Coordinates of C-alpha atoms and ligand atoms in Angstrom, one line a residue:
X1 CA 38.0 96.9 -66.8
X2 CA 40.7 94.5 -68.1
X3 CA 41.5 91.4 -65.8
X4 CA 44.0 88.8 -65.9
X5 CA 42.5 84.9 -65.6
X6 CA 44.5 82.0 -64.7
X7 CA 42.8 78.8 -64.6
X8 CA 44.8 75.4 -63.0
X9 CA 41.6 73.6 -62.1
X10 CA 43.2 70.2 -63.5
X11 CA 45.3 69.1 -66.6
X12 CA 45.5 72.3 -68.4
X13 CA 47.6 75.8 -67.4
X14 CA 45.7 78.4 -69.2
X15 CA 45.9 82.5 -69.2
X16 CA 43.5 84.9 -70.7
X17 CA 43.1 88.4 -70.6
X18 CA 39.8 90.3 -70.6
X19 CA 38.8 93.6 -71.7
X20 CA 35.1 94.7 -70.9
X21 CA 35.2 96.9 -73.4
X22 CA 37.4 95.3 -76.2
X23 CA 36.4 91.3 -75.2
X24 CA 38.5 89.0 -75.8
X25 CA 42.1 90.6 -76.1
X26 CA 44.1 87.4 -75.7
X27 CA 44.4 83.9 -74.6
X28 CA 47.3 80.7 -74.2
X29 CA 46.8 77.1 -73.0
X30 CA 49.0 74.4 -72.3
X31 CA 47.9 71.0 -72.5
X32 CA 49.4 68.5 -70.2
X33 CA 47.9 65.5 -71.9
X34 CA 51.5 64.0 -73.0
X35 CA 52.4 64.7 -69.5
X36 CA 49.4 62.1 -68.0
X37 CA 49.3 59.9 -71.1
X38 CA 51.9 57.6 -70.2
X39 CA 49.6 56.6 -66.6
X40 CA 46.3 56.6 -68.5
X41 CA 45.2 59.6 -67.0
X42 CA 45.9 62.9 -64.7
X43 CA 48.4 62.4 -62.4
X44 CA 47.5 65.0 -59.4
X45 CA 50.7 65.5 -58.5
X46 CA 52.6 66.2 -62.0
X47 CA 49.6 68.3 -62.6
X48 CA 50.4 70.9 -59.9
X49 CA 54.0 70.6 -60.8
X50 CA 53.7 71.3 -64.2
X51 CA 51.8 74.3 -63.4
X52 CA 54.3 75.3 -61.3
X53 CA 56.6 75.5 -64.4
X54 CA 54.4 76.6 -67.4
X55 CA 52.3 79.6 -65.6
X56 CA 54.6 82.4 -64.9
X57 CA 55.6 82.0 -68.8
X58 CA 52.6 81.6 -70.2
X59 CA 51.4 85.0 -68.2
X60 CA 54.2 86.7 -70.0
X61 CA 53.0 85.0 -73.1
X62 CA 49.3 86.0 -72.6
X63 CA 50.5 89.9 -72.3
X64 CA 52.4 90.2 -74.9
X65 CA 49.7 88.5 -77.3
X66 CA 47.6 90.9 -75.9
X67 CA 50.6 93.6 -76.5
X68 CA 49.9 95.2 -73.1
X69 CA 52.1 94.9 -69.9
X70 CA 51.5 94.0 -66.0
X71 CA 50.3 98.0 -65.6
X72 CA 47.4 98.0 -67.7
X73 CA 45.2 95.4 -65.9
X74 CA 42.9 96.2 -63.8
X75 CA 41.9 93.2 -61.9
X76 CA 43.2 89.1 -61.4
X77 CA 40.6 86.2 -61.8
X78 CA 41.1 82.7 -60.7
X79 CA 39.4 79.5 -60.7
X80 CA 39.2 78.9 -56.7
X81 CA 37.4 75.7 -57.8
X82 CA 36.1 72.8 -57.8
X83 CA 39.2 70.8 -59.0
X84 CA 42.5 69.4 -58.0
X85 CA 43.4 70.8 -55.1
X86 CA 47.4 71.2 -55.2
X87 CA 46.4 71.9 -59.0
X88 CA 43.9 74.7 -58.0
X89 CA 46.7 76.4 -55.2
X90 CA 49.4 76.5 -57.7
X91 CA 46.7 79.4 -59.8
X92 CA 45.0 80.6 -56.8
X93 CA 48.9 81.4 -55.1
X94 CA 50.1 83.1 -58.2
X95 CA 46.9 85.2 -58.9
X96 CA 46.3 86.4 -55.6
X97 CA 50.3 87.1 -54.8
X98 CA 50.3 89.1 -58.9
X99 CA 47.0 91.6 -57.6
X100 CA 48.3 91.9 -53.9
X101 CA 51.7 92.9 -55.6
X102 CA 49.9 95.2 -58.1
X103 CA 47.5 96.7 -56.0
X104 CA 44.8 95.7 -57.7
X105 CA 41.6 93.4 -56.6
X106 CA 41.5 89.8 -57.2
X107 CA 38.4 86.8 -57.3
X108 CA 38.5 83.3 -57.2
X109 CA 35.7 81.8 -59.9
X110 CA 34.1 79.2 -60.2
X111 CA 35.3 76.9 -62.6
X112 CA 31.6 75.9 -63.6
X113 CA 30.3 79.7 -63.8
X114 CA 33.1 80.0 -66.3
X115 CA 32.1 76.9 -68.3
X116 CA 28.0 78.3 -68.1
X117 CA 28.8 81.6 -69.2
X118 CA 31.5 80.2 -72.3
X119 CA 28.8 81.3 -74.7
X120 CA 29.0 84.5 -73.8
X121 CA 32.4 85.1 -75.4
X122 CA 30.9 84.8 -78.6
X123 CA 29.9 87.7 -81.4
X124 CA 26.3 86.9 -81.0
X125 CA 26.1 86.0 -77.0
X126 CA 22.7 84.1 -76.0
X127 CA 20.3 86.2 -73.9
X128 CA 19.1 85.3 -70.3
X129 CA 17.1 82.9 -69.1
X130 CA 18.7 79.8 -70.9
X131 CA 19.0 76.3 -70.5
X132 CA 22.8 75.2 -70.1
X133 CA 23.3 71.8 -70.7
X134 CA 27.2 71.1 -69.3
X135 CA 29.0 68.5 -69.7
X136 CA 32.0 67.7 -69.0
X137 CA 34.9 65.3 -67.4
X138 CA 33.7 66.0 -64.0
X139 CA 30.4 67.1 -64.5
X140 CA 27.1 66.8 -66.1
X141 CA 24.2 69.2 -65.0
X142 CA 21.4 71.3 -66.3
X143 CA 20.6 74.4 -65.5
X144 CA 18.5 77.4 -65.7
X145 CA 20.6 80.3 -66.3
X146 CA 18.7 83.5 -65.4
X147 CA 21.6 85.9 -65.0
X148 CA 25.4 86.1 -63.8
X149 CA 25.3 84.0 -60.4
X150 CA 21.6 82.9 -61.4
X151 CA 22.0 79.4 -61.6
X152 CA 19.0 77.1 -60.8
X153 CA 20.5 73.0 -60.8
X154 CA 17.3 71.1 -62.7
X155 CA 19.5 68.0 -62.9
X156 CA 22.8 66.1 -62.4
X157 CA 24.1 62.7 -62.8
X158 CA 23.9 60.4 -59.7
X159 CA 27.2 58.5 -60.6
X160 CA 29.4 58.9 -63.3
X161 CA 30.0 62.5 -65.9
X162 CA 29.3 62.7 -69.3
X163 CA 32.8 63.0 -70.1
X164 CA 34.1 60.2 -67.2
X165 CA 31.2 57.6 -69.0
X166 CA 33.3 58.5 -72.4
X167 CA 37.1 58.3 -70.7
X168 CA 35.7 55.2 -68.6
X169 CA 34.3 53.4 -71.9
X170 CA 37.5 54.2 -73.5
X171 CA 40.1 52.3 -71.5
X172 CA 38.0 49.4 -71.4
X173 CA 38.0 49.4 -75.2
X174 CA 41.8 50.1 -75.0
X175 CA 42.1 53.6 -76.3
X176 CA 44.6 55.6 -75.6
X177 CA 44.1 58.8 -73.0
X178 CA 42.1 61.0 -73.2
X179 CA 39.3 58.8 -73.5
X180 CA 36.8 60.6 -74.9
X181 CA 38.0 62.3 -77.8
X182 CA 39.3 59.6 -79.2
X183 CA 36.0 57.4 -78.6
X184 CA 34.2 59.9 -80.6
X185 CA 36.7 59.6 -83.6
X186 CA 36.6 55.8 -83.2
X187 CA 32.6 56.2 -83.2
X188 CA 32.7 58.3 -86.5
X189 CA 33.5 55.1 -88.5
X190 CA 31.0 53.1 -86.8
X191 CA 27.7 52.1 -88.2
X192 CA 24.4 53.2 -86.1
X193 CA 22.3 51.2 -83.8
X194 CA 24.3 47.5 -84.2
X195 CA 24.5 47.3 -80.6
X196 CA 21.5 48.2 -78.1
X197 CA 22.9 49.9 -75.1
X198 CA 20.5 51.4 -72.6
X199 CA 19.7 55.2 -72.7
X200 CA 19.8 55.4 -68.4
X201 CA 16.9 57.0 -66.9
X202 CA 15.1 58.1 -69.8
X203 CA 12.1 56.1 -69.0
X204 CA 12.1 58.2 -65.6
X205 CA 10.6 61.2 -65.1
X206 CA 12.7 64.2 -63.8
X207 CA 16.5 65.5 -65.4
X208 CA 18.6 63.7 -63.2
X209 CA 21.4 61.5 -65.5
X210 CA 22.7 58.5 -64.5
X211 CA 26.1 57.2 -67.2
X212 CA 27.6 54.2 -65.2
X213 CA 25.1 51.8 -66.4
X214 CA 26.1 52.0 -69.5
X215 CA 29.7 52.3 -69.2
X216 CA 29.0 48.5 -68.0
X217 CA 26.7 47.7 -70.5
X218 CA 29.5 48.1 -73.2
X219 CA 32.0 45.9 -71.2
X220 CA 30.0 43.4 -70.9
X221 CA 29.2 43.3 -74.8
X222 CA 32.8 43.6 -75.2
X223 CA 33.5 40.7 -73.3
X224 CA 30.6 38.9 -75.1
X225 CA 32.1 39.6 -78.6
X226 CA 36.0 38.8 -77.1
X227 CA 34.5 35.2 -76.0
X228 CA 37.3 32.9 -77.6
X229 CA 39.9 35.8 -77.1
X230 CA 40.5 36.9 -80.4
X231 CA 41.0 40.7 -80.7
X232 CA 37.8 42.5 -82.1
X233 CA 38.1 43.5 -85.8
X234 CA 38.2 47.7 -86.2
X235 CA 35.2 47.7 -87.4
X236 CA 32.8 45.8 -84.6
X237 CA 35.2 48.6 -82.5
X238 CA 33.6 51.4 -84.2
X239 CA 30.2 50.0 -84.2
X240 CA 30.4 49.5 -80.8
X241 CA 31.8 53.2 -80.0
X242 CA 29.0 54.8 -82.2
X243 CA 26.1 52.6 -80.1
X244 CA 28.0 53.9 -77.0
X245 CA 28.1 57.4 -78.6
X246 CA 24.6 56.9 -79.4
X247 CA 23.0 56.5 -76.3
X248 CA 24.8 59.4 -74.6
X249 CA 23.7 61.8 -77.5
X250 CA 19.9 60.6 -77.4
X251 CA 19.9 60.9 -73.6
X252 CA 21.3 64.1 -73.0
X253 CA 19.1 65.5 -75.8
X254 CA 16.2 64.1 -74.4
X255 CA 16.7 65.6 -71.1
X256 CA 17.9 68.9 -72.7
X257 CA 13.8 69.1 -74.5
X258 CA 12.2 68.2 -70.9
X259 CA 14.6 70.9 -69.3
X260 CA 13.3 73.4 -72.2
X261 CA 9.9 72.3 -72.0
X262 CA 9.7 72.6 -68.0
X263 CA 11.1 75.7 -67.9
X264 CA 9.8 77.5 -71.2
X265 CA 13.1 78.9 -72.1
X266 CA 13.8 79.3 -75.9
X267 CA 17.4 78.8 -75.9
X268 CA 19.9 76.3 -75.2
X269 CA 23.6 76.4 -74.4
X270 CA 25.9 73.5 -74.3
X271 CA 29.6 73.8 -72.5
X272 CA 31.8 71.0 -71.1
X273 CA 34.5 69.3 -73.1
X274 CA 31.8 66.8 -74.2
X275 CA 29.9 69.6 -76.3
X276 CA 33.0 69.5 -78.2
X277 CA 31.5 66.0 -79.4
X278 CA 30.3 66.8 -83.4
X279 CA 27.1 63.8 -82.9
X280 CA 25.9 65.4 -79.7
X281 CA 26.3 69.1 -81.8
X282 CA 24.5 68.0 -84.8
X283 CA 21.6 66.3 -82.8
X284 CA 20.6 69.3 -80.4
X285 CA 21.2 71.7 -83.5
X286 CA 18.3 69.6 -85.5
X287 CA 16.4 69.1 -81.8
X288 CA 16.0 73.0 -82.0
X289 CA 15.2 73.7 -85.5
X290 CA 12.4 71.2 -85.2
X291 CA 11.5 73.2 -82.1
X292 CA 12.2 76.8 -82.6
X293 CA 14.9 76.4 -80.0
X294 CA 17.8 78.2 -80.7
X295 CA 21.2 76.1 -79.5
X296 CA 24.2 77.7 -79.0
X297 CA 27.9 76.4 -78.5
X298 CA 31.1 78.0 -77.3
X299 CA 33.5 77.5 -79.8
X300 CA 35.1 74.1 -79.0
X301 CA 38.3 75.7 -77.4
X302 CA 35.9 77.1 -75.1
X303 CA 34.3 73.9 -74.9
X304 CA 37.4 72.3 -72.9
X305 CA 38.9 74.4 -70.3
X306 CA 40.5 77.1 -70.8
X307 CA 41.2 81.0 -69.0
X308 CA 38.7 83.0 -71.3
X309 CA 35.6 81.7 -70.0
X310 CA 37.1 82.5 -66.1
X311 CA 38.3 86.2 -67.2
X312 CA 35.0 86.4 -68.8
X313 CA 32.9 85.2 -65.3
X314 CA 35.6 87.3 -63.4
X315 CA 35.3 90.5 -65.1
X316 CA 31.8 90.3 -64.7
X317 CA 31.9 89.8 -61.1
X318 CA 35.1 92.5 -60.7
X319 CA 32.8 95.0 -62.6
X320 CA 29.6 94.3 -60.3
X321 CA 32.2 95.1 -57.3
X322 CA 33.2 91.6 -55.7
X323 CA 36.1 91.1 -54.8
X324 CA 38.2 88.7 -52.3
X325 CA 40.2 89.5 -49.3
X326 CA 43.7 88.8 -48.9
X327 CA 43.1 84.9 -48.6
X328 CA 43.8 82.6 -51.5
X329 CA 41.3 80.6 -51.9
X330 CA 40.9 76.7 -53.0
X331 CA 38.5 74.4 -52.9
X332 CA 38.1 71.1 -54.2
X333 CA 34.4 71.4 -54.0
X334 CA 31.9 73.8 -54.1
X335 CA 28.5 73.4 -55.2
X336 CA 27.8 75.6 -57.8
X337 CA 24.1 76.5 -56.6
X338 CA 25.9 78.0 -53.5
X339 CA 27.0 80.9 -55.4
X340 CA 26.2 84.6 -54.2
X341 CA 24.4 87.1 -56.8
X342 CA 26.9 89.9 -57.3
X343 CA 24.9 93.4 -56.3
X344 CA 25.6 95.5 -59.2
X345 CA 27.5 98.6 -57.6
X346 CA 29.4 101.5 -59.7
X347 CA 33.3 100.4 -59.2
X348 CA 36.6 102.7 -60.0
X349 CA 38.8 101.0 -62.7
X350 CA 41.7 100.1 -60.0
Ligands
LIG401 O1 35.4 70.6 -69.6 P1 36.6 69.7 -69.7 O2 37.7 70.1 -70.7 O3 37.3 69.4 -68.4 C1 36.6 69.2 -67.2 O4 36.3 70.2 -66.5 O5 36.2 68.0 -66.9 O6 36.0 68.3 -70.2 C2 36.9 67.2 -70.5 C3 36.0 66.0 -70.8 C4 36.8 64.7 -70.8 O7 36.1 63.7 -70.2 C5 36.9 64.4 -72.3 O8 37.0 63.0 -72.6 C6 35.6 64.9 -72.8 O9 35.4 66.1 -72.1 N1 35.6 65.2 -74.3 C7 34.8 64.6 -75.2 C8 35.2 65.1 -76.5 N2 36.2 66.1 -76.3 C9 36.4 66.1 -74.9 N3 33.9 63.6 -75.0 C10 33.3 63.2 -76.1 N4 33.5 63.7 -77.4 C11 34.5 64.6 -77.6 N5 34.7 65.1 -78.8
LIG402 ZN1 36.0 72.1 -67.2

């Protein structure tokens, strides 16, 4: 089965194409962060209209990469959500009018699935059960992953995301959007453990995360070191962006060993734009050859959204039969634990 993906869940348009036999036959994205940079983040509204303009080219893009045309696919998959909601329409619309006008079956994904099963675009995919550690912008969970749809929720933050704590932590330290990215680079040049932030929850038991404690924590030693109003030197600004980065990395790998532990699973997958972060990839990496735990990434442009990961959860679910009605469906939330088990059912290839 080969199947189209579109995924408009919030700042980036992004196409893929599928091929259950062949993987991976091609895949476009483009990023609207020059779009949102000039108001310091995404702008709902210029998100869904900048979708409007880039998808329909960036489809024809997509197939000719792929150097196939609209007749050899077999099936459209969409993220339905959670997301931006006029974002998430703008995807949904064109995916479900493209397979009604084709004739061929269409699924709305969920945007999370897509992110859990990332990995599994890779040469060597992980095998079920896994821990998946995801973190992202809007998200930070764990999770047993025992199959496709098998998602048990061990943990999630109470307040702020992974990602958020690092956008959040940015603007207060004046860094331009997006945040996080460009926290981490700042934190590179910075010099371990000068300031003592708190690592939240870590001194609780159970996985639940908790990130806007510290977020405060750093303004207030900000505001601490700013007393007399001079700007801070570049260099207290790294330290202070690696001690940030610091206590994000040693919590979520803490909570990533109970999860492992708890469950008895022997491999660990970490997706979410934040597992693009090189201190939180070198940290689990040694966390697991000290343990006999193998860790496994996406590559980073998996990491951060993108279509494959949705064409990869959509194919998956086409080839097990699923498949939506006529509707075109959009929702801002979802909870990911709500998701049915697709019963594995011999399907025609139209
Ligand atoms: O998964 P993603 O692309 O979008 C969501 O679904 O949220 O994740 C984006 C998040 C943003 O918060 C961004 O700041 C963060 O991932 N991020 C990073 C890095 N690259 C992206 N955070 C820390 N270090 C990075 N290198
Ligand atoms: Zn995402």
């Amino acid at each position: 089965m080969r199947v189209l993906a579109i995924e408009t869940s919030c700042d980036e348009t992004a196409v893929a194409i599928y091929d259950s036999e062949l993987g991976l036959m091609a895949h476009q994205l483009h990023s609207q962060v020059a779009l949102h940079a000039v108001f310091g983040g995404v702008v709902p509204e210029l998100a869904s209209r900048d979708h409007v303009r880039k998808l329909l080219p960036l489809i024809e893009a997509t197939l000719k990469q792929a150097g196939i045309d609209h007749a050899q696919l077999d099936g459209v998959a969409y993220t339905a959500g959670p997301g931006l909601i006029g974002a998430l329409l703008v995807g949904a619309a064109v995916a479900r009018s493209y397979a009604f006008a084709r004739g061929i079956p269409a699924l709305g994904v969920h945007h999370l699935e897509g992110h859990l099963l990332a990995p599994m675009l890779e040469a060597d995919p992980p095998r079920y059960p896994f821990v998946a550690l995801l973190v992202s912008g809007g998200h930070t969970l764990l999770a047993k992953v025992a199959g496709l749809g098998q998602y048990q929720i061990l943990g999630s933050t109470l307040d702020d995301a992974a990602g958020e704590a690092f956008d959040k932590t940015a603007k207060a330290m004046g860094l331009p959007y997006p945040g996080g990215p460009a926290l981490a680079s700042l934190a590179e040049r910075g010099r371990l453990g000068r300031y003592d932030f708190p690592r939240p929850m870590l001194d609780r038991p159970g996985l639940d995360f908790s990130f806007s404690g510290l977020k405060t924590a750093v303004v207030v030693t900000l505001r601490q070191l700013q007393q007399g109003g001079a700007p801070l030197d570049e260099q207290t600004r790294a330290d202070v962006a690696c001690s940030f980065q610091e206590a994000v990395v040693e919590t979520l790998t803490a909570k990533c060993m109970r999860a492992l532990k708890q469950t008895g699973a022997r491999t660990l997958v970490v997706a979410g734009g934040v597992g693009a972060n090189r201190a939180l990839r070198a940290r689990l990496l040694s966390m697991g050859e000290q343990r006999g735990i193998a860790v496994r990434y996406p590559r980073p442009e998996f990491c951060t959204d993108n279509a494959a990961m949705i064409a990869y959860a959509g194919c998956q679910r086409l080839l097990a039969g699923q498949q939506d009605d006529l509707q075109i469906r959009a929702v801002a939330r979802w909870p990911i634990d709500s998701l049915q088990i697709p019963q594995v059912t011999t399907v025609s290839s139209n």
